[in-house]
Short mmCIF file of C-alpha atoms and ligand atoms in Angstrom, two decimals:
data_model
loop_
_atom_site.label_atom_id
_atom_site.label_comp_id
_atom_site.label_asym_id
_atom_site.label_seq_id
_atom_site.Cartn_x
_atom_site.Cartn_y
_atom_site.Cartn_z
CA UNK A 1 98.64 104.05 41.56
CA UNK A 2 99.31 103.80 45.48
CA UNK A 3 100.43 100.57 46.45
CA UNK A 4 100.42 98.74 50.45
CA UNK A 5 103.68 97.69 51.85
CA UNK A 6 104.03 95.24 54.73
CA UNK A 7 106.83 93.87 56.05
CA UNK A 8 107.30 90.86 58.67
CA UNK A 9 105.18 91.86 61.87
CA UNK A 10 104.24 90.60 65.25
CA UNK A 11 103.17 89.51 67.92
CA UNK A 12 100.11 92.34 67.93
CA UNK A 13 98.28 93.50 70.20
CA UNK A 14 95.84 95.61 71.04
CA UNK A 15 92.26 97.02 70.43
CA UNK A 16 90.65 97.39 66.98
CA UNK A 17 87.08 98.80 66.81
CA UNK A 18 84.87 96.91 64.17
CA UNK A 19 82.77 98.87 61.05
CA UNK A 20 79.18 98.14 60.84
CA UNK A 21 78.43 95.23 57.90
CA UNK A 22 79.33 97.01 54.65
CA UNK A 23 76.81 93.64 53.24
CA UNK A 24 74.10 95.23 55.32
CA UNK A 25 74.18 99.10 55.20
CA UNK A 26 74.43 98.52 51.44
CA UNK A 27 71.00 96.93 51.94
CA UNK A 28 69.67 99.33 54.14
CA UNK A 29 70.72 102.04 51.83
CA UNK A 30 68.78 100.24 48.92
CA UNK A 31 65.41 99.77 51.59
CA UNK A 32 65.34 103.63 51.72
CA UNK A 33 63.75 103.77 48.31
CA UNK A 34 60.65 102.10 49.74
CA UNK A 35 59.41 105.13 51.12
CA UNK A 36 59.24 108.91 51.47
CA UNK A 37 61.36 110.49 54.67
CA UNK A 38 64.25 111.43 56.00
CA UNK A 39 66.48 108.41 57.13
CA UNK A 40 69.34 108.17 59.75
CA UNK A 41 71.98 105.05 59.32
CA UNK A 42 74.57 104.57 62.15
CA UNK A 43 77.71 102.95 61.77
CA UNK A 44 77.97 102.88 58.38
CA UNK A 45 81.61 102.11 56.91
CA UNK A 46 83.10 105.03 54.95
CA UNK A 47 83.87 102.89 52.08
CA UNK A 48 83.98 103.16 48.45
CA UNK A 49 81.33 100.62 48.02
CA UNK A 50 78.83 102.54 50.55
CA UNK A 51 79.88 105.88 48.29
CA UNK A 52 78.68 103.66 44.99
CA UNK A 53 75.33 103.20 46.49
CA UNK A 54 75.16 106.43 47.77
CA UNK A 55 75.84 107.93 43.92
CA UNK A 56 73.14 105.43 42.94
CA UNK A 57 70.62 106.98 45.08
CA UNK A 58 71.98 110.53 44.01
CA UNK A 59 71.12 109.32 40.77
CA UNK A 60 67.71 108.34 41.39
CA UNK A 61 66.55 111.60 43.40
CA UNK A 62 67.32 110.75 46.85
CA UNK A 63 70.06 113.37 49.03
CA UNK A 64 72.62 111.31 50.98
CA UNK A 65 74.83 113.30 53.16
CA UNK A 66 77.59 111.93 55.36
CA UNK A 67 77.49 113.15 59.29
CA UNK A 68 80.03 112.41 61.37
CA UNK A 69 80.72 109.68 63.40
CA UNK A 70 79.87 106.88 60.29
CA UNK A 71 76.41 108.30 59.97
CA UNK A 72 74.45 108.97 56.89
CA UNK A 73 71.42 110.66 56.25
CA UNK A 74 69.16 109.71 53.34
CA UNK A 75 66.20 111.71 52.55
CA UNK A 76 63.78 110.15 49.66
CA UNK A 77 61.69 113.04 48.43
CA UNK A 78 58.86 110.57 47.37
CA UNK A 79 59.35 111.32 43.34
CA UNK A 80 62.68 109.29 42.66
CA UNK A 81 63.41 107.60 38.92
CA UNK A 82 63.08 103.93 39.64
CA UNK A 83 66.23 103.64 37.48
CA UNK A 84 69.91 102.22 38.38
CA UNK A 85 72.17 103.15 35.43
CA UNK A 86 74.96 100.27 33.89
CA UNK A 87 77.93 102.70 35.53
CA UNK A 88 76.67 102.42 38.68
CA UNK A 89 75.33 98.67 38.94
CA UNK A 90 78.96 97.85 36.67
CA UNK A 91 81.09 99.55 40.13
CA UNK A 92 79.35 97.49 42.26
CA UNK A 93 76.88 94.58 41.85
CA UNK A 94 75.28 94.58 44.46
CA UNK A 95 73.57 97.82 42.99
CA UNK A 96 70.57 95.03 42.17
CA UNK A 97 69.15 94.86 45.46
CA UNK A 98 67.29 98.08 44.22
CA UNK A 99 65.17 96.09 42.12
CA UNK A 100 62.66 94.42 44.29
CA UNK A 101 62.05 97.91 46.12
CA UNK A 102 61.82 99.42 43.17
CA UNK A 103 59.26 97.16 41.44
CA UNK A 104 57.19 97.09 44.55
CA UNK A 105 57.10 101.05 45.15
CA UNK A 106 56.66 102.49 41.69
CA UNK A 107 55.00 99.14 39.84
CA UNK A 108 58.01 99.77 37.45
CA UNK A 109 62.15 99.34 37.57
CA UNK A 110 64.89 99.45 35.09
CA UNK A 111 68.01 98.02 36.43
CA UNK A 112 71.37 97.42 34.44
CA UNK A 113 72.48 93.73 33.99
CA UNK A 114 75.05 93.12 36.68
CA UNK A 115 77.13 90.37 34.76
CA UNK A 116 79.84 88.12 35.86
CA UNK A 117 83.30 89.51 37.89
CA UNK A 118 86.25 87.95 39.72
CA UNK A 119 84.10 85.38 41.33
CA UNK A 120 83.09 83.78 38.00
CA UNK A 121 79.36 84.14 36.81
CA UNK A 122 76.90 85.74 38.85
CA UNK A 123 73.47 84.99 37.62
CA UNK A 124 70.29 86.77 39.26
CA UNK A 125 68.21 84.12 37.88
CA UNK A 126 66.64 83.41 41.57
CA UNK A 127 65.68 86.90 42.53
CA UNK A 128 64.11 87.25 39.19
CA UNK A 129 61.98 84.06 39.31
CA UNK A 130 61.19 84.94 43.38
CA UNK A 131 59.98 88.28 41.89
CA UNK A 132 57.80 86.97 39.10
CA UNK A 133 56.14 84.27 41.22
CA UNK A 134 54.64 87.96 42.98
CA UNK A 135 53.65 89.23 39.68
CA UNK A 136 56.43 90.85 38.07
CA UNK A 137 56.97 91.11 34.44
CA UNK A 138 60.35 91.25 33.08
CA UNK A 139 61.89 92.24 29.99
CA UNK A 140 65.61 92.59 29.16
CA UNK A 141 66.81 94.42 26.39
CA UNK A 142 69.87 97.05 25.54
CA UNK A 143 71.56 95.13 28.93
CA UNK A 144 68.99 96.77 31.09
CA UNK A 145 65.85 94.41 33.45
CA UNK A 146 62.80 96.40 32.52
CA UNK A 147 60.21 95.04 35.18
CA UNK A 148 56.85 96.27 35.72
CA UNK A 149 53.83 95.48 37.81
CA UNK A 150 50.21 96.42 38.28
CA UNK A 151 50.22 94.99 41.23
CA UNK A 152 52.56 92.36 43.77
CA UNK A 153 50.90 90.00 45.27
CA UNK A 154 52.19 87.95 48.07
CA UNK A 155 52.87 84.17 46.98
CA UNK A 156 55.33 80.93 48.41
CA UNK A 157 58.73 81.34 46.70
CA UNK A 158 60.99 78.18 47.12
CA UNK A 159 64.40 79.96 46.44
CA UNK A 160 66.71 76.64 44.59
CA UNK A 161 69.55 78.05 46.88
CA UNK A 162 69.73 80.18 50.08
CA UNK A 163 70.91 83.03 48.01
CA UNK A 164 71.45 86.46 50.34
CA UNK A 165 70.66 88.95 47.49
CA UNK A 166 67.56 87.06 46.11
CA UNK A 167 66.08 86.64 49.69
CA UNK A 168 66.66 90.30 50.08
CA UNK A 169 65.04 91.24 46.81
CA UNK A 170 61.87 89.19 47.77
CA UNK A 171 61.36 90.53 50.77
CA UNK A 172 61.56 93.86 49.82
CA UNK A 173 59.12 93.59 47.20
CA UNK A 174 57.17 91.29 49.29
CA UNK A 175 56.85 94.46 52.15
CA UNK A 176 54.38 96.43 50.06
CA UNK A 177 52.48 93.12 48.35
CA UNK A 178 49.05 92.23 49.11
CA UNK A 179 48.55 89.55 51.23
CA UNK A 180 51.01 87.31 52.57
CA UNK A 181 54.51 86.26 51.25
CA UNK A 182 56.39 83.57 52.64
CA UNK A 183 60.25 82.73 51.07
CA UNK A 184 61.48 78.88 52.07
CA UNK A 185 64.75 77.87 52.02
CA UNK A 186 65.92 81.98 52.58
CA UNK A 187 69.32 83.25 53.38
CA UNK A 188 70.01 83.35 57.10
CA UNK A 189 72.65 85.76 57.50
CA UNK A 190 72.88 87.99 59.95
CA UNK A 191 72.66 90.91 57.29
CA UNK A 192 69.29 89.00 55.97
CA UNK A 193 67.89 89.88 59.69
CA UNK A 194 69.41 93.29 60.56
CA UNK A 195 67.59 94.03 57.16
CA UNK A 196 64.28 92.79 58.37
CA UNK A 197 64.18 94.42 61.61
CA UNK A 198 65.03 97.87 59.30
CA UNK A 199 61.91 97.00 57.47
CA UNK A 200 59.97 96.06 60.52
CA UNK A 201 60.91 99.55 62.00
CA UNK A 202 59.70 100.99 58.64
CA UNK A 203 56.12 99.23 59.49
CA UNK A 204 56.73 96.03 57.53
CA UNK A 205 55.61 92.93 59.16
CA UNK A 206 58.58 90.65 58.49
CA UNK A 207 58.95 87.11 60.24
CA UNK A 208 61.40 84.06 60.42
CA UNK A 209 64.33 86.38 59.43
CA UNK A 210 67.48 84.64 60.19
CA UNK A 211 65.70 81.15 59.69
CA UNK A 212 65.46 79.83 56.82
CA UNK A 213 61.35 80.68 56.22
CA UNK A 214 60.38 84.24 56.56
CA UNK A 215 56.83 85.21 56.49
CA UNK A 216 56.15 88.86 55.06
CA UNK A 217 52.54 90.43 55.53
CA UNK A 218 52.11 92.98 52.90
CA UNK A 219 51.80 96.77 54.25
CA UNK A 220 50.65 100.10 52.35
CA UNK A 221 52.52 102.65 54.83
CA UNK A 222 55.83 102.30 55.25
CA UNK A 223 58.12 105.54 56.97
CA UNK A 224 61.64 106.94 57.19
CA UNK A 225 63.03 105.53 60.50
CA UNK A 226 66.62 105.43 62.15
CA UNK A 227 68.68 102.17 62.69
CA UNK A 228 72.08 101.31 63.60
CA UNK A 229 74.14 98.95 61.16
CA UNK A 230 75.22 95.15 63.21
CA UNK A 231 78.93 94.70 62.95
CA UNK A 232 80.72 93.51 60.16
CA UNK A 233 82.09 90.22 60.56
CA UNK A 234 83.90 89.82 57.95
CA UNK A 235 86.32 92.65 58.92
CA UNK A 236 86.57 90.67 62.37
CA UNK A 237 87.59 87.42 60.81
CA UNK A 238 90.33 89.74 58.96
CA UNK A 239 91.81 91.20 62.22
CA UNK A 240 91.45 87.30 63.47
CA UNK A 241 93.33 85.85 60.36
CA UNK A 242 96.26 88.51 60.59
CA UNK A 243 96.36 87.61 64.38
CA UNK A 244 96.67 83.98 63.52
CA UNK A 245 99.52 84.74 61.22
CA UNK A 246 101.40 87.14 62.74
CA UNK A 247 100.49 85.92 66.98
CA UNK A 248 99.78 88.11 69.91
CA UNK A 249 96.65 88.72 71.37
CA UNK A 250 93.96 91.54 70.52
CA UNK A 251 90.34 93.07 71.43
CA UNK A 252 88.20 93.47 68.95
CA UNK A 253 85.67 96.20 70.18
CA UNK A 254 82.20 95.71 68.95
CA UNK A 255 82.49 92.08 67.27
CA UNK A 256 79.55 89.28 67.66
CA UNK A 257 80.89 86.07 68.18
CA UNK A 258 77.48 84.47 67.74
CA UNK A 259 77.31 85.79 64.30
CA UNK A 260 81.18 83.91 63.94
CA UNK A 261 80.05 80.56 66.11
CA UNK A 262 81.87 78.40 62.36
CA UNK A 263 84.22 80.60 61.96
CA UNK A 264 85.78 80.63 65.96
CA UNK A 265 85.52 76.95 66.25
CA UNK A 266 87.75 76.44 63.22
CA UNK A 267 90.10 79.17 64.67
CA UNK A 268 90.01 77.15 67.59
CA UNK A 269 91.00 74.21 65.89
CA UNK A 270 93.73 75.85 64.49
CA UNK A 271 95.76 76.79 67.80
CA UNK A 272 93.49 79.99 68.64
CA UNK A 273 92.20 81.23 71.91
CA UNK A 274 89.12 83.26 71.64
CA UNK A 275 86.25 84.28 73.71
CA UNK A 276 83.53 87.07 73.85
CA UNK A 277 82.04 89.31 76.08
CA UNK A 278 79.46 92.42 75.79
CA UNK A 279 82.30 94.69 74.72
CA UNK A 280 83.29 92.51 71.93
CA UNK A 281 85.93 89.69 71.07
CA UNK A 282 89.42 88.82 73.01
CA UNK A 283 91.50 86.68 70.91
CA UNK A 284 94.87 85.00 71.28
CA UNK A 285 97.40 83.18 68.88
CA UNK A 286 101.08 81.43 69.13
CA UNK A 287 103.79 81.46 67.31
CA UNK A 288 102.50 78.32 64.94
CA UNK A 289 99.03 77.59 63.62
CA UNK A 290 97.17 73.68 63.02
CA UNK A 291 95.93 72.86 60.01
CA UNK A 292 92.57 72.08 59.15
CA UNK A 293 90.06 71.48 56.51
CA UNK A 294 87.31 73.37 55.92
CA UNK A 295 84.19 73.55 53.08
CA UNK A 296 82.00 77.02 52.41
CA UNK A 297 78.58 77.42 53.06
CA UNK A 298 75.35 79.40 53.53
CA UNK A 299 75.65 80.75 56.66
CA UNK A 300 75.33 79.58 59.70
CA UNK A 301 78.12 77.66 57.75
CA UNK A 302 81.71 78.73 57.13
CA UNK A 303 80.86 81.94 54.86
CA UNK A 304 82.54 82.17 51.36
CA UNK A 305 84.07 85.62 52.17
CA UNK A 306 86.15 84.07 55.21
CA UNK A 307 87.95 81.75 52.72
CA UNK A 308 90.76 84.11 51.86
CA UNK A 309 91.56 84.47 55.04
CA UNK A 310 91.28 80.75 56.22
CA UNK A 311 93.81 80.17 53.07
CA UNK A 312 96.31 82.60 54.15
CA UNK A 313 96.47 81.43 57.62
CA UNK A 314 96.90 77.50 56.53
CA UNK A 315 99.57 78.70 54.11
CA UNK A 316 102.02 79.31 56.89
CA UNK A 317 100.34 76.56 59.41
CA UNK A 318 101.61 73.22 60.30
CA UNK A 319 100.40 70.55 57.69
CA UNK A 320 98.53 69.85 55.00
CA UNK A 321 94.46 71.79 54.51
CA UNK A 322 91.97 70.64 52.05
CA UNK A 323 89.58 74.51 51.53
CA UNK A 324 86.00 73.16 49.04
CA UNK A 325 84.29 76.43 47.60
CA UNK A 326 80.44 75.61 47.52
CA UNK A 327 79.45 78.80 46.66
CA UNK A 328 81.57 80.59 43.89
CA UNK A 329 83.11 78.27 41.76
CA UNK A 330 85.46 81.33 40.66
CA UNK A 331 86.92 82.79 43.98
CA UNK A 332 90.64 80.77 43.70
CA UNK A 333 92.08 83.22 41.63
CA UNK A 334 94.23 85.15 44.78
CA UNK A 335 96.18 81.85 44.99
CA UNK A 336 98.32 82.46 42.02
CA UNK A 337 99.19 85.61 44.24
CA UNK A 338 100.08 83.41 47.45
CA UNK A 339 101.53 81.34 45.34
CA UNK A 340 104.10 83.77 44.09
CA UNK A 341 105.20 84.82 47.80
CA UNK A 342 106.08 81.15 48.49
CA UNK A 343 102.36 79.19 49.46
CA UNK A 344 102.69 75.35 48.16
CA UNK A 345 99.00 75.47 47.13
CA UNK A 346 97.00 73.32 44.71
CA UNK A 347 93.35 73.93 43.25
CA UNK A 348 91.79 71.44 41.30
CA UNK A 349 88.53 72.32 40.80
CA UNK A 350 86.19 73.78 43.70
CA UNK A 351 88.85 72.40 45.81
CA UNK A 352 92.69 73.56 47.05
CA UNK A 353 94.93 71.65 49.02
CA UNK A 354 97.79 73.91 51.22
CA UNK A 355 100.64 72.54 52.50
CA UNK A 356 101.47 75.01 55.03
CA UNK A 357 105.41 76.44 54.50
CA UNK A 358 107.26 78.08 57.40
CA UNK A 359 107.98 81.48 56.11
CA UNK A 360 106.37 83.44 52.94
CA UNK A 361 108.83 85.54 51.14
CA UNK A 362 107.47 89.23 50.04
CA UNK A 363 106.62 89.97 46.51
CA UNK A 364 104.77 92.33 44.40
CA UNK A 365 101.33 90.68 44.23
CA UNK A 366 97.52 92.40 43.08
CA UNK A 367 94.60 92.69 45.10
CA UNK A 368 91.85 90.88 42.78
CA UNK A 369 88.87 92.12 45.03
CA UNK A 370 88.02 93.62 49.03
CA UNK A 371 88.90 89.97 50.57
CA UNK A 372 91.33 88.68 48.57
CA UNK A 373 93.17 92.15 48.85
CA UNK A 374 92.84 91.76 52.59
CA UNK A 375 93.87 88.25 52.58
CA UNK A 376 97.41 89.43 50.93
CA UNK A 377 97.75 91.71 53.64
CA UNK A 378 97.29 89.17 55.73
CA UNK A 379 99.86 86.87 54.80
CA UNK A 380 102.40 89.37 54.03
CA UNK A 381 102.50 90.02 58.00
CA UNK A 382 104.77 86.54 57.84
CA UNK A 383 106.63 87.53 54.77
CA UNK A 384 110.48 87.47 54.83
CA UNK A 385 111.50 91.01 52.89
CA UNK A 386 108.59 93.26 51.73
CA UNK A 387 105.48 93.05 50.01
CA UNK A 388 103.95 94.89 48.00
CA UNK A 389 99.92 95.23 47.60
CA UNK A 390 98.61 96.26 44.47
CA UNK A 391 95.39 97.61 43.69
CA UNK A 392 94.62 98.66 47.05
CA UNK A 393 91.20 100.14 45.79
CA UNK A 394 89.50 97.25 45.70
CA UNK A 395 90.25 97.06 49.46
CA UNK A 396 89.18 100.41 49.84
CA UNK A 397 85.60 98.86 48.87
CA UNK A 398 85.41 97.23 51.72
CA UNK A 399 87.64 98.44 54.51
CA UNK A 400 87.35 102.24 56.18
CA UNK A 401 91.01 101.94 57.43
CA UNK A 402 92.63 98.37 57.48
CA UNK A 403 96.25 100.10 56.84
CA UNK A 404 96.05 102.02 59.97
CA UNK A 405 93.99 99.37 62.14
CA UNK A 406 96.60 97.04 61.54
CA UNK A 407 99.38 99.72 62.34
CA UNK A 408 97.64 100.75 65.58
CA UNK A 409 98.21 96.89 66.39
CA UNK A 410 101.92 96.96 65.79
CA UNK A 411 102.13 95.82 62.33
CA UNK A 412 105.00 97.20 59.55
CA UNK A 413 102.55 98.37 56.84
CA UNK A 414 101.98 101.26 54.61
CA UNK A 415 100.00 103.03 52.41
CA UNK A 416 103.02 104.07 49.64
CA UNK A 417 101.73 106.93 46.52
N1 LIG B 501 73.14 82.54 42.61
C1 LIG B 501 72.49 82.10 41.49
N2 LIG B 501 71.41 82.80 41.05
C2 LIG B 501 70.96 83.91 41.68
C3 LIG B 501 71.64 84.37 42.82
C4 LIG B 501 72.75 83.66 43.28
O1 LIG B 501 72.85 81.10 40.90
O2 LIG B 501 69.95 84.49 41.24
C5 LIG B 501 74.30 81.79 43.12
C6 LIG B 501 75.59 82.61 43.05
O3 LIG B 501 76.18 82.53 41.77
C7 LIG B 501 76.41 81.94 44.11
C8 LIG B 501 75.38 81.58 45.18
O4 LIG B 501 74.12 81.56 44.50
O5 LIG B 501 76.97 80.77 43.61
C9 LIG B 501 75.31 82.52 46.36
O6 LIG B 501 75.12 83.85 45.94
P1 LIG B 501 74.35 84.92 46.83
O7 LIG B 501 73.21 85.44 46.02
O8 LIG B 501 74.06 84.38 48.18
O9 LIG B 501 75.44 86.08 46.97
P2 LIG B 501 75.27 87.63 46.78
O10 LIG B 501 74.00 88.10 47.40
O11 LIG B 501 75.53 88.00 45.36
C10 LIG B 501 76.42 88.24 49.05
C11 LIG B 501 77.57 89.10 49.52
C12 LIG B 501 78.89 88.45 49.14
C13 LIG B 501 78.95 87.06 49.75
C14 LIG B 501 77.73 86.24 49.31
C15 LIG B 501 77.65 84.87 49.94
C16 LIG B 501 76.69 91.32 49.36
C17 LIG B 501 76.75 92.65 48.72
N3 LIG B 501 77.51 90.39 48.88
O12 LIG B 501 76.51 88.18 47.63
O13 LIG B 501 79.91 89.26 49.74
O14 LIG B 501 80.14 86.43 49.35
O15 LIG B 501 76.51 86.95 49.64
O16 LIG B 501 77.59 84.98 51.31
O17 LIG B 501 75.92 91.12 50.29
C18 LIG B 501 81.89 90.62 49.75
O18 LIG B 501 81.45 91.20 50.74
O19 LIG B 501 83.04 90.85 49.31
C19 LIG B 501 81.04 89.64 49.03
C20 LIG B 501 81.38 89.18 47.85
#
């Protein structure tokens, strides 16, 4: 089992070019079931989770092949099993955005049961409902969804939550429906958008995207097109969280701050410089960080996947943080890892309070999934001795080449057999 080791770094600096989304071309993947083609996909992460979805489309009868330069080509031969195995969808969850193009393309779909992970539960209870209200059966048995449809017809969903995977199962059934869909209270994600103007390439006629009603006029032709993936802002706010822990100052090429506008304010409140241009994002941190207090949310709130980071950084900052989880009532369990290099953290609850210490002392600690492994990494940068990473695979999932990024800005880290 190779391990990361990272030992007390800093100030970096530097440039660091930013992956497209890995939560969008795992989307966009899954869209290229709709129809028959040859696809192109630029800037697409080479990531483990990216090579799960491309197996799953193996497995269904589509060729991916990887070009260079983080493009992929998927061609969908028109006669693919509408089918997602349990040892695919168990890899990776997100596996069930297949479903809605699925149903819509072939009137049929069996899908594995994702079930619950390191988050906690993770019902698909929405995208199911949004589904049936457009006239899909479902029947679940042997811990596959069997749905099936003689037709979809387009209908009002009112999703209970903004939920990005149900919105993006609607509205890719919803593409090929007759008549008109429209989905209120929708994710607004960026990803939720970048996915919409894929379909609307494709022929779909896709409003609202990125608000929180989209309007979706059902088409019969849909074709192969090419798109390139929006960047990944996720791996930004890492690069920004080990800059805020470690200091110095750093480009990142290709981020959008107006996809970040929560995230850099609360950054800023913290003690960070940052500002944006057409190339990408120039930040700047001290030697100390503020504390703050902070609560998840659909975006264009603080975004779930930010909180490890957030945590790490107000572990060594000055004073005390109060971090509420609104979304996953499971995703504390990395603290017990801080907690063993030295963070005075408490959860109770949806809630944690940090006290911020002044140094972190390295430790053997285990990457629980791709942001909470990140997160460690993170922290360690401040981290008196060495730590050790465990698990790095589950970083891997998410990040082409965090070990080497971080290197390239100056940091002690490596990847150890
Ligand atoms: N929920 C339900 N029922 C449903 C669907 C969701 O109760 O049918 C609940 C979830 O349990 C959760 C909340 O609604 O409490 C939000 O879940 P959502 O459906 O929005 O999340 P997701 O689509 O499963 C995506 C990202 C996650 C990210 C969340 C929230 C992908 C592949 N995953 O998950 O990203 O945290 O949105 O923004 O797009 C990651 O990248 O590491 C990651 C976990």
């Amino acid at each position: 089992m190779d391990r990361i080791l990272v030992r007390p770094s800093g100030p970096l600096s530097g440039d660091v070019k930013i992956n497209g989304a890995k939560n969008s071309a795992l989307k966009l993947m899954a869209a290229c079931t709709l129809a028959e083609g040859k696809y192109l996909l630029r800037d697409v992460p080479n990531i483990t989770d990216v090579q799960s979805m491309a197996e799953l489309l193996r497995c269904m009868g589509l060729t991916v092949c990887n070009l260079e330069n983080n493009q992929i080509e998927i061609v969908n031969p028109g006669n693919i099993i509408p089918e997602a195995p349990y040892e695919q969808v168990e890899k990776m969850r997100a596996s069930i955005v297949v479903l809605g193009p699925l149903v819509s393309t072939f009137g049929k779909a069996r899908v594995a049961l994702p079930g619950g992970d390191d988050f906690g539960p993770r019902p698909i209870d929405m995208h199911l409902k949004g589904l049936e209200t457009l006239g899909v059966r479902f029947n679940s048995e042997h811990g596959y969804i069997e749905a099936e449809a003689e037709k979809l017809t387009g209908a009002r969903v009112v999703l209970d939550f903004p939920s990005v995977g149900a919105t993006e199962n609607v509205m890719m059934a919803a593409v090929r429906a007759e008549g008109t869909t429209v989905i209120e209270n929708a994710a607004r994600e960026p990803e939720i958008a970048d996915l919409a103007a894929f379909l609307n390439r494709m022929g779909a006629k896709v409003l609202g995207a990125g608000s929180s009603t989209i309007t979706i006029d059902g088409v019969n032709d849909l074709v192969a097109v090419e798109h390139t993936v929006i960047p990944d802002r996720v791996e930004a706010a890492t690069y920004l969280s080990a800059l805020g822990i470690a200091g110095g100052e750093i480009n990142l090429l290709g981020a959008r701050a107006d996809h970040m506008d929560m995230l850099c304010q609360k950054l800023g409140e913290m003690g960070m410089r940052i500002s944006s241009d057409s190339t990408g994002l120039w930040a700047m941190a001290g030697q100390g960080l503020r504390s703050v207090d902070l609560a998840t949310l659909p975006y264009p709130g603080l975004a779930t996947d930010y909180k490890p980071f957030l945590v790490a950084m107000l572990s060594v900052a000055d004073g005390v943080g109060i971090v509420t989880e609104n979304l996953f009532s499971g995703r504390f369990r990395y603290v017990d890892e801080l907690i063993r290099m030295g963070a005075d953290i408490r959860t109770e609850g949806h809630h944690a309070v940090i006290r911020g210490v002044v140094k972190l002392s390295g430790a053997p600690v285990r990457a629980h999934d791709i942001r909470a492994g990140a997160a460690l990494v993170a922290a360690a940068l401040k981290a008196e001795g060495e730590t050790e990473i465990r698990d790095p695979h589950h970083i891997d999932r998410g990040y082409e080449n965090l070990v080497e990024n971080l290197k390239n800005l100056g940091a002690d880290i490596e990847r150890a057999p």
